[in-house]
Short mmCIF file of C-alpha atoms in Angstrom, two decimals:
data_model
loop_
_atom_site.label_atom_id
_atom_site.label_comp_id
_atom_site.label_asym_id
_atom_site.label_seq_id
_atom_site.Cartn_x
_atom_site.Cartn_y
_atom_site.Cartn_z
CA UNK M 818 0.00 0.00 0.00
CA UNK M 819 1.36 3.50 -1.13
CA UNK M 820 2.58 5.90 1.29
CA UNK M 821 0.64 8.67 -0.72
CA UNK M 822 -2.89 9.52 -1.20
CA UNK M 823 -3.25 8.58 -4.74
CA UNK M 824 -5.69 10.72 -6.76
CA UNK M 825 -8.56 10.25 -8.27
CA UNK M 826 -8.82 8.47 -12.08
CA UNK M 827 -8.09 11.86 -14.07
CA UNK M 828 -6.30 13.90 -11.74
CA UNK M 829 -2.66 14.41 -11.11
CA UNK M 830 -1.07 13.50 -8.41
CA UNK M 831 -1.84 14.81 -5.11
CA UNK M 832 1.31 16.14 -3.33
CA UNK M 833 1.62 14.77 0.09
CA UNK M 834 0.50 18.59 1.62
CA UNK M 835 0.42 21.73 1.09
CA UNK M 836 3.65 24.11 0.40
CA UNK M 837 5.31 20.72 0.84
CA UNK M 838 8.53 20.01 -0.89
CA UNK M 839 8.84 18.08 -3.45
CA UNK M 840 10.46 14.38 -2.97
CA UNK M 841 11.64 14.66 -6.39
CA UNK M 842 14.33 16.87 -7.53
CA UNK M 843 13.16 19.65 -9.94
CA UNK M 844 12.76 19.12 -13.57
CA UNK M 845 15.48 21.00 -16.23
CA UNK M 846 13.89 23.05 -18.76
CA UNK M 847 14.28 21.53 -22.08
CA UNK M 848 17.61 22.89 -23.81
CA UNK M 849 16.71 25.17 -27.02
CA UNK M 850 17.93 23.14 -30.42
CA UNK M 851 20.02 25.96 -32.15
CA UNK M 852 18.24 26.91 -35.56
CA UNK M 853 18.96 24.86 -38.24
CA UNK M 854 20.93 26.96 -40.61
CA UNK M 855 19.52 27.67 -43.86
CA UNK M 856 21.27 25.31 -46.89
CA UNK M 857 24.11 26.77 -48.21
CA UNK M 858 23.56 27.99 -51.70
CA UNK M 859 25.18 26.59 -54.44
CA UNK M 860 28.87 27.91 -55.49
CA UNK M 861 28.17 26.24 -58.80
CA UNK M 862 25.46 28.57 -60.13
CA UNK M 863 28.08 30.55 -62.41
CA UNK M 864 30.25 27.34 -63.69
CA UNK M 865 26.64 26.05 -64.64
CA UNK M 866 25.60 28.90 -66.67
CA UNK M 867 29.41 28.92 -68.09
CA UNK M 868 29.00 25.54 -69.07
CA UNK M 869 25.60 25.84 -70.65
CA UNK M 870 26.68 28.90 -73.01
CA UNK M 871 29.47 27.04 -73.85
CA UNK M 872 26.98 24.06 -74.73
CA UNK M 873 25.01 26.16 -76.74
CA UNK M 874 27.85 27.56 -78.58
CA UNK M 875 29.69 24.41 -79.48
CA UNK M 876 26.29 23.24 -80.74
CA UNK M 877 25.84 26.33 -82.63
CA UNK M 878 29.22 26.04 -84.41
CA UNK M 879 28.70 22.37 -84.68
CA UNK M 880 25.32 22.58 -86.53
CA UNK M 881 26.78 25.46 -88.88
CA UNK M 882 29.42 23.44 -89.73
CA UNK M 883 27.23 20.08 -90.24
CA UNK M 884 25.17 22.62 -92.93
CA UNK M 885 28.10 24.15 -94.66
CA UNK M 886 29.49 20.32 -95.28
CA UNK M 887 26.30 19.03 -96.61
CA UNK M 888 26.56 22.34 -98.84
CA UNK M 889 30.12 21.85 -99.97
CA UNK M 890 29.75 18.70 -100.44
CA UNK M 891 26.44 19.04 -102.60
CA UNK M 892 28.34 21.65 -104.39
CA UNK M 893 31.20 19.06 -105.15
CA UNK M 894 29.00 16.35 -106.37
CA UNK M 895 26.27 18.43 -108.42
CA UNK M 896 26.46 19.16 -111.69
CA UNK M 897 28.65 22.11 -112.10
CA UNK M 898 31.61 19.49 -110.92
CA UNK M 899 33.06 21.42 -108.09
CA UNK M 900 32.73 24.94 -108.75
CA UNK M 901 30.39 28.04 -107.91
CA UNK M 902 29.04 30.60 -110.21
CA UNK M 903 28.77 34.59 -110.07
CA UNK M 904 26.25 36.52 -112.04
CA UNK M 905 28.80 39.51 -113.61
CA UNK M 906 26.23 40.60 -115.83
CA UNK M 907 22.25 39.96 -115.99
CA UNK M 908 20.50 38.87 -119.02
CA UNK M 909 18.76 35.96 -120.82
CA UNK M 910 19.79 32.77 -119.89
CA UNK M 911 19.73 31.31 -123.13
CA UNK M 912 22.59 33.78 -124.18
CA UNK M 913 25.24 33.40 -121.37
CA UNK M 914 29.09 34.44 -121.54
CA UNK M 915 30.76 31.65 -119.30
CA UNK M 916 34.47 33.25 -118.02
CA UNK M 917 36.73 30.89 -116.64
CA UNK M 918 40.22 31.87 -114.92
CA UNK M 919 43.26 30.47 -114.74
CA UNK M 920 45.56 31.78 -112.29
CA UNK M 921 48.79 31.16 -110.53
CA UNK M 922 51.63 28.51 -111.66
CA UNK M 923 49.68 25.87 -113.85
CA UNK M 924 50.05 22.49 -112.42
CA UNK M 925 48.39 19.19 -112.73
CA UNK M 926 45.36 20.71 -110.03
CA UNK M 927 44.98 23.54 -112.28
CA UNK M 928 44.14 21.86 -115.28
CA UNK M 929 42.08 19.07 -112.89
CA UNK M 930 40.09 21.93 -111.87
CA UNK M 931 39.74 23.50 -115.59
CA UNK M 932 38.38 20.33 -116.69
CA UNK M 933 35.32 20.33 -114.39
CA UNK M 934 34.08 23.71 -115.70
CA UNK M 935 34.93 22.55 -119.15
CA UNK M 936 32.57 19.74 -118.64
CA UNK M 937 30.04 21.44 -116.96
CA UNK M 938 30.07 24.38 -120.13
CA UNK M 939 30.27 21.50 -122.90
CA UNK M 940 26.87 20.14 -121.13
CA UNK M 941 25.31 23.52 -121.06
CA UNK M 942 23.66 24.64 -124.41
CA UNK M 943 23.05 27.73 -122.91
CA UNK M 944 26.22 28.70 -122.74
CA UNK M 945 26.92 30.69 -126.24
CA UNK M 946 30.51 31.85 -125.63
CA UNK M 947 33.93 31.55 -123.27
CA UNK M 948 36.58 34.35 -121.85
CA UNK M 949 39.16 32.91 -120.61
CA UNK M 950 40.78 35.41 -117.39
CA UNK M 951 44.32 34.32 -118.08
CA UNK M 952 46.57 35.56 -114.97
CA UNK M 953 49.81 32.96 -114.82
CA UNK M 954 53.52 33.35 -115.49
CA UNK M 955 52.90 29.66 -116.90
CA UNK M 956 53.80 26.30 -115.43
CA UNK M 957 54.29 22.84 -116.41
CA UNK M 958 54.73 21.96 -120.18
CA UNK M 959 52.17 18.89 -119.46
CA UNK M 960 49.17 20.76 -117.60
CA UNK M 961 49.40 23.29 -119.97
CA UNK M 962 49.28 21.22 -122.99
CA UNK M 963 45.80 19.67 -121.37
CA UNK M 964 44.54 22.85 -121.13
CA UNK M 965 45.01 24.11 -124.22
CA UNK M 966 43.75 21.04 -126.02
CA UNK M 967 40.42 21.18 -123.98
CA UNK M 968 39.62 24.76 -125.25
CA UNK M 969 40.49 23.13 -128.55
CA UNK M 970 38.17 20.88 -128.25
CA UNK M 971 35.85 22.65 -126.45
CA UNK M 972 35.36 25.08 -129.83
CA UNK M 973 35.34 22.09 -132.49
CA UNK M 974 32.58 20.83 -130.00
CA UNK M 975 30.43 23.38 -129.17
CA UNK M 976 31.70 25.85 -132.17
CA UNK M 977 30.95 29.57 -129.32
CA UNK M 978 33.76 31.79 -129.21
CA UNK M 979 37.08 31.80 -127.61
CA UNK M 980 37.84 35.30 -126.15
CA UNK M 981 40.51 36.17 -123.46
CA UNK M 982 41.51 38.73 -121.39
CA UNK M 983 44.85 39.01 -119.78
CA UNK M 984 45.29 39.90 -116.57
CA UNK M 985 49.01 41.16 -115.22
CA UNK M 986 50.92 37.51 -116.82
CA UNK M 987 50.60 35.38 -119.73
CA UNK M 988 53.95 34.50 -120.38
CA UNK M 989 55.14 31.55 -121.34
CA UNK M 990 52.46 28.38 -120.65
CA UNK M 991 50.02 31.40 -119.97
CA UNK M 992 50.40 32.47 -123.65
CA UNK M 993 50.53 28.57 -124.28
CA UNK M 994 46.56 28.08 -123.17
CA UNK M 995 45.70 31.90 -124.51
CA UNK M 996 47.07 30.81 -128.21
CA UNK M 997 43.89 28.83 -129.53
CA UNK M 998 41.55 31.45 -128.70
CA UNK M 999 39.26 33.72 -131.38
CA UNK M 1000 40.12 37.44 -129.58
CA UNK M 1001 43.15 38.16 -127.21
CA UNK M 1002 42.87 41.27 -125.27
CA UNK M 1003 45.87 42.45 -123.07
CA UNK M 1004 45.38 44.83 -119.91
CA UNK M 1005 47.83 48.08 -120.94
CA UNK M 1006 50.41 46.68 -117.95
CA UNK M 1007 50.41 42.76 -119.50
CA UNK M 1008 53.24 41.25 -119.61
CA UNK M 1009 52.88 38.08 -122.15
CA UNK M 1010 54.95 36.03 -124.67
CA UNK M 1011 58.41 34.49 -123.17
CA UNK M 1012 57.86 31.62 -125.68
CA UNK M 1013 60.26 29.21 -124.79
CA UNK M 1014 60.96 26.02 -122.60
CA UNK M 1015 63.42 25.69 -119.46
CA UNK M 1016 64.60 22.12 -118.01
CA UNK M 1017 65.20 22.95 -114.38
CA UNK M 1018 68.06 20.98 -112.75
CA UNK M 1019 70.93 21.12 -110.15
CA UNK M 1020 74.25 19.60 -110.55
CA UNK M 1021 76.43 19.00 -107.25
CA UNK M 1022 78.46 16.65 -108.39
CA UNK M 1023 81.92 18.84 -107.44
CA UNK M 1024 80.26 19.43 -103.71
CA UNK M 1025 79.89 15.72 -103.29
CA UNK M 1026 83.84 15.07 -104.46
CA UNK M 1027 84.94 17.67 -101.68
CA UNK M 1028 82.81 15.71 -99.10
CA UNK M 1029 83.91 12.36 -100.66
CA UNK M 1030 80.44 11.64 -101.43
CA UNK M 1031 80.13 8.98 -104.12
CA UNK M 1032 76.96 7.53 -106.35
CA UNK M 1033 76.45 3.89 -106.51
CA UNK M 1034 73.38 3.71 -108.23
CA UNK M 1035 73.31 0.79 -111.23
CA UNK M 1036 71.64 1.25 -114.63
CA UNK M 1037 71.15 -1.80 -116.90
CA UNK M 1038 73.58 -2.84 -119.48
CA UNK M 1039 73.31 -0.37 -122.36
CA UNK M 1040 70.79 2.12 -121.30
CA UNK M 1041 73.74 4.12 -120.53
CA UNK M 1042 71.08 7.58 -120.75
CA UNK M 1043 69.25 6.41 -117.61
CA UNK M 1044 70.95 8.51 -115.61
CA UNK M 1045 71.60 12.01 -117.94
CA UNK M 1046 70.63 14.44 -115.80
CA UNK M 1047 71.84 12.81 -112.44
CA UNK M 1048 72.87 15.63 -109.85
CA UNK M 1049 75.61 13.40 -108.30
CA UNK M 1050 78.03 13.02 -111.57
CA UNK M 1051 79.51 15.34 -114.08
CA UNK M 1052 77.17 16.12 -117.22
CA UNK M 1053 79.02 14.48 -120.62
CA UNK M 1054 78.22 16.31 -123.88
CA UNK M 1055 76.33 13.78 -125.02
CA UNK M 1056 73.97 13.93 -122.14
CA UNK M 1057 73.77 17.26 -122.76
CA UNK M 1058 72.71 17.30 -126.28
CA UNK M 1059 70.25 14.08 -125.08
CA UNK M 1060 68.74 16.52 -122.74
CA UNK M 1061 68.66 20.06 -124.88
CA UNK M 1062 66.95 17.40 -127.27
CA UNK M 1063 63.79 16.71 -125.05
CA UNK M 1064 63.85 20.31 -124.08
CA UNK M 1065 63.31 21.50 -127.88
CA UNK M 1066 60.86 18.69 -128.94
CA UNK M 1067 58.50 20.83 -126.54
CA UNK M 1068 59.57 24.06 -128.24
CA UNK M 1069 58.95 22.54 -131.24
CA UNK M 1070 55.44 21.92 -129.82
CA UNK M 1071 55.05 25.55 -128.25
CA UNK M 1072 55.57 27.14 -131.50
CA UNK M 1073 53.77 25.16 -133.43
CA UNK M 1074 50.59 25.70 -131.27
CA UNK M 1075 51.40 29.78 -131.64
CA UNK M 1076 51.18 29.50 -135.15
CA UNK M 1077 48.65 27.22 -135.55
CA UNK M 1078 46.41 29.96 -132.77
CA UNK M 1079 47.55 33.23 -134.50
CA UNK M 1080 47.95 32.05 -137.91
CA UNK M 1081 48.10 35.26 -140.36
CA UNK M 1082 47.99 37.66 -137.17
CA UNK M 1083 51.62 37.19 -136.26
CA UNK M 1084 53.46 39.99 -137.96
CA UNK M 1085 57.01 38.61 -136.77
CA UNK M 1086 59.14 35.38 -137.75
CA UNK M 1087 59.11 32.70 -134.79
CA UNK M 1088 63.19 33.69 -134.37
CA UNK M 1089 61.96 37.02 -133.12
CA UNK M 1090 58.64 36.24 -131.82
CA UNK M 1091 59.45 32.85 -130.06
CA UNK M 1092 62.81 34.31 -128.25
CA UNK M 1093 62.16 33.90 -125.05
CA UNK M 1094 61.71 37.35 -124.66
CA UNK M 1095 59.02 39.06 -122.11
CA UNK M 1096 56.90 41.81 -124.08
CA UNK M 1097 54.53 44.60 -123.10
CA UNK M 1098 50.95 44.37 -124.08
CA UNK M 1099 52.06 46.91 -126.96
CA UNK M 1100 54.85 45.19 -127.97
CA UNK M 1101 52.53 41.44 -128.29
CA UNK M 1102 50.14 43.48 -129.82
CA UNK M 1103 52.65 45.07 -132.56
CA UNK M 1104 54.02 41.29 -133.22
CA UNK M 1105 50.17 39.89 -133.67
CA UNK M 1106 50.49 38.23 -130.03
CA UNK M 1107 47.40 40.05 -129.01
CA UNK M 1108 44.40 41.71 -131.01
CA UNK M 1109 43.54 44.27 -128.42
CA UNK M 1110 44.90 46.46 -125.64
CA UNK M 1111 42.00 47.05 -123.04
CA UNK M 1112 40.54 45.57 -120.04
CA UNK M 1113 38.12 43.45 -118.97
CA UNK M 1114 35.04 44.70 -119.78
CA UNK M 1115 36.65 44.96 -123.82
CA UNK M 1116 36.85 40.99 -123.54
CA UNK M 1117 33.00 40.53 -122.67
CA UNK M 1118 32.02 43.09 -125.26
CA UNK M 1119 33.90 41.09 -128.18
CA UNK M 1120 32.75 37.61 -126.71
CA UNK M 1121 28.61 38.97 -126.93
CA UNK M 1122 29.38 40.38 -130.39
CA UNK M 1123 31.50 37.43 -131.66
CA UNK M 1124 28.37 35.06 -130.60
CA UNK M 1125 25.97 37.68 -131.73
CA UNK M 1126 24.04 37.58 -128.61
CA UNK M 1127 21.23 41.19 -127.70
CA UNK M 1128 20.29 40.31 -124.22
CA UNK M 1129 23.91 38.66 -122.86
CA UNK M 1130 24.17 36.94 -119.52
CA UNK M 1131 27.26 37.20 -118.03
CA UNK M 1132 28.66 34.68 -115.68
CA UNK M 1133 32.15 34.20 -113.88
CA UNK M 1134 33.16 30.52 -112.61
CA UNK M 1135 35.60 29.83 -109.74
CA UNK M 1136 35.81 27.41 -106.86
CA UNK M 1137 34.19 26.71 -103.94
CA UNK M 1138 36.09 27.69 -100.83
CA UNK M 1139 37.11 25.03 -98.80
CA UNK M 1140 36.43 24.86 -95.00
CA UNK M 1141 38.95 26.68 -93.65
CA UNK M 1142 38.81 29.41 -96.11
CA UNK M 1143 35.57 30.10 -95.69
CA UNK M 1144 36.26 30.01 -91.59
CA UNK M 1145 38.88 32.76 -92.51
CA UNK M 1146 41.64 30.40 -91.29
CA UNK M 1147 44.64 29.15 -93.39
CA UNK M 1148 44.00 25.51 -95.43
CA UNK M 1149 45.26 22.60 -93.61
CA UNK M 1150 47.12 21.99 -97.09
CA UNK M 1151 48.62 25.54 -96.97
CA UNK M 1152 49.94 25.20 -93.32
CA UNK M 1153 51.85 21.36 -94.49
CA UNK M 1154 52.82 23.39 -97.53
CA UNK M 1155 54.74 26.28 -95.70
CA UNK M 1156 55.88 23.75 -92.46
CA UNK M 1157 59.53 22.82 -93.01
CA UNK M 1158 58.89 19.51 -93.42
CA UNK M 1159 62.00 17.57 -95.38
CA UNK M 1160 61.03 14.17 -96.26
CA UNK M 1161 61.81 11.95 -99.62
CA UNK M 1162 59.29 13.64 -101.62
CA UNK M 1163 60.14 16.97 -100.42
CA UNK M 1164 63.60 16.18 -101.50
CA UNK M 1165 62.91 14.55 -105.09
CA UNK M 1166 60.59 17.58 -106.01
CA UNK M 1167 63.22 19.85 -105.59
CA UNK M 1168 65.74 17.43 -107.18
CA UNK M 1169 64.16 16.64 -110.03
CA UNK M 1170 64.62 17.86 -113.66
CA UNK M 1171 61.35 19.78 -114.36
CA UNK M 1172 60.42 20.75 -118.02
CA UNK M 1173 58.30 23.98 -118.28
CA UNK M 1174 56.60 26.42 -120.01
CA UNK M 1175 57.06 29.71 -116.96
CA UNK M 1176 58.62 32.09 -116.61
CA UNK M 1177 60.06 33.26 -113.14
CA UNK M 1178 62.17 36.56 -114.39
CA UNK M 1179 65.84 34.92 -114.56
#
């Protein structure tokens, strides 16, 4: 039995009197729980916009670039084979001037490139007549050959008009590809003719006897001219003569195709004409070289009037840019071009004998 009263059911309990102390000790207050500090905001709010713009941009450039490659490359495989077109002058269509240029040293990719507009104008029976925006101190004696027998054939073909204009050079294979044409017209500061043909070589054979550096290379039995030309031995005369040879069977050629293209015009014998020699756009025109001092705009007039044409259309061909050109940036081929990289083929380029129709000033 309890010591204490206890209380009635719903009551608490009864303390043993009044004012009495308590048996048990006195209750704590509860401790207060500190606040709960607020969670700490994310550092990362500026790296995650950073990142997103940077998302957004490399997406950007990525889908630009996605649309100029389907472009490019729909330009590369549609039917004007690789190349882009300029209105110069608006007219019918049915009576359109196609001008084509040909600039810089020719080379192989030069006349691979002239070829795909020559198709795509030999297709087009729109196209009534062709200048030809000569610009080149020449090039190779093959390339330029091509060229010149694809306008050939381009005007036994399609029978339009052959006109050119000439911009600062023509000389040598750039007179070479202007030859065949109908109408020649020469810019008042052309420089043109230097009808000729160069064998470029090097000859160290004395440097390699001071080093004591000696060829070993074999030829077979009796093809004793395999070698003519080699940079590691002295030159005999009969090499010599083998070589000058070869180097005026492609005169030969070079005059033959400026007689053949000028004909009656050429007020000069070959010995004068075909000297070598540079000439002014006077000069070429005093010697039948060229029918006309003027400019450009002379060149499209004689084309329309040549093919007879009263509402002319005036177009101007070139090549698409590439990538990086159009991203402003050098070509990945120009920046392995101008690296000093020296490997075999480096080496042989510069090594080898090179026949050509140019003409570099020495």
């Amino acid at each position: 039995m309890s010591m204490f009263p206890q209380p009635p059911p719903g009551q608490g309990p009864i303390h043993p009197g009044a004012g009495a102390p308590s048996p048990y000790p006195p209750m704590m207050p509860p401790m207060p729980y500190p606040p709960v500090p607020p969670e700490p905001r994310s550092g990362g709010g500026w790296v995650r916009a950073i990142f997103v713009t940077l998302a957004t941009t490399i997406f950007g450039l990525s889908l630009t670039l996605n649309i100029y490659l389907l472009i490019y490359t729909g330009l590369m495989r549609g039917g004007m084979g690789g190349s882009v077109t300029s209105v110069v002058r608006d007219g019918k269509v049915d009576q359109t001037i196609a001008v084509v240029p040909i600039r810089g040293i020719i080379t192989q990719q030069t006349f691979e490139q002239f070829a795909r507009w020559m198709n795509a104008i030999e297709e087009d029976s729109r196209i009534k007549g062709l200048i030809l925006e000569v610009d080149t101190p020449g090039g190779e004696v093959a390339p330029s050959d091509q060229i010149h027998q694809r306008i050939v054939d381009l005007k036994k073909k399609r029978g339009i008009p052959v006109v050119v204009s000439m911009g600062g050079y023509a000389t040598s294979g750039g007179y070479y590809v202007s030859a065949p044409a109908d109408h020649i017209v020469a810019q008042p500061t052309t420089w043109t003719g230097s009808i000729g043909v160069r064998l470029d070589r090097l000859n160290i054979s004395r440097l390699a006897d001071k080093y004591g550096i000696e060829d070993n290379s074999l030829h077979a039995t009796g093809s004793d001219f395999k070698t003519a030309g080699s940079i590691w031995k002295p030159e005999t005369p009969e090499e010599r003569a083998y070589l000058l040879g070869l180097v005026d069977d492609a005169y030969r050629i070079f005059t033959e195709v400026v007689q053949k293209g000028r004909g009656s015009k050429l007020t000069a014998p070959m010995n004068v004409i075909a000297s070598g020699k540079v000439f002014t756009a006077m000069e070429a025109s005093k010697l039948g070289l060229v029918d006309q001092v003027g400019y450009f705009d002379d060149a499209v007039d004689k084309a329309i009037a040549l093919a007879n044409l009263n509402q002319p259309r005036v177009i101007r061909y070139s090549r698409p840019p590439s990538l990086w050109e159009s991203l402003g940036v050098e070509s990945a081929e120009g920046i392995a071009r101008n690296a000093l990289h020296w490997d075999r083929s480096v080496l042989d380029e510069l090594l080898r004998p090179r026949l050509m129709y140019h003409w570099n000033g020495s």
